[in-house]
Amino acid sequence: NAGVTQTPKFQVLKTGQSMTLQCAQDMNHNSMYWYRQDPGMGLRLIYYSASEGTTDKGEVPNGYNVSRLNKREFSLRLESAAPSQTSVYFCASSKKTGGDNTEAFFGQGTRLTVV
Amino acid sequence: RKEVEQDPGPFNVPEGATVAFNCTYSNSASQSFFWYRQDCRKEPKLLMSVYSSGNEDGRFTAQLNRASQYISLLIRDSKLSDSATYLCVVNLKKGSSSGGYQKVTFGTGTKLQVIP
């Protein structure tokens, strides 16, 4: 059981370049998320998708777009990368564990550097 | 005000010590609460859920105080392997009562370093 798989694990971009971070989960979860993690800032939500076909902005959506391709896949796109987008990006999916409890499962992260 | 706030630490404690972390949340409608552990350069992983009555898992005890809107994590008999960052997580159900989704919000994390 692979869980949440993110690609690539590492990436260096030049300012202005574009790229797409891929995420797939094989746990049949409805909800998926993209976070970025920066020193001293913790995990900040970029976008989330409550279910296939729906996406919503999180705390820091500017400069990003997302696509929930199907239930399994949720991609994050940087159209024109900026140095401020240098960060570690985590994809996650979540399931209900009983009542209103939800457990989130994370991918291994993508370390992105924009020069 | 941040939705979830934690003391970033670091907490440097000797092996065998007891250490406690607190976390406060701003939305009183928040419904479920968790502690996650994140090792250096790794992804966060669920440590334990936090239940209203408090719960224990081995050396770890989690408590919830809804009136004051904080949760806590107590680690007894600290081990070197406990060194990590501990993330407080708060879930809020959004949307209709018959459906909706869970909004998952993370604190910035508290760094623990257990010293030999």
mmCIF file of C-alpha atoms in Angstrom, chain A residues 37 66 68 98:
data_model
loop_
_atom_site.group_PDB
_atom_site.id
_atom_site.type_symbol
_atom_site.label_atom_id
_atom_site.label_comp_id
_atom_site.label_asym_id
_atom_site.label_seq_id
_atom_site.Cartn_x
_atom_site.Cartn_y
_atom_site.Cartn_z
ATOM 1 C CA GLN A 37 6.308 24.284 4.990
ATOM 2 C CA VAL A 66 -4.446 23.079 -8.628
ATOM 3 C CA ARG A 68 -8.164 17.469 -8.988
ATOM 4 C CA GLY A 98 -14.914 7.703 13.330
#
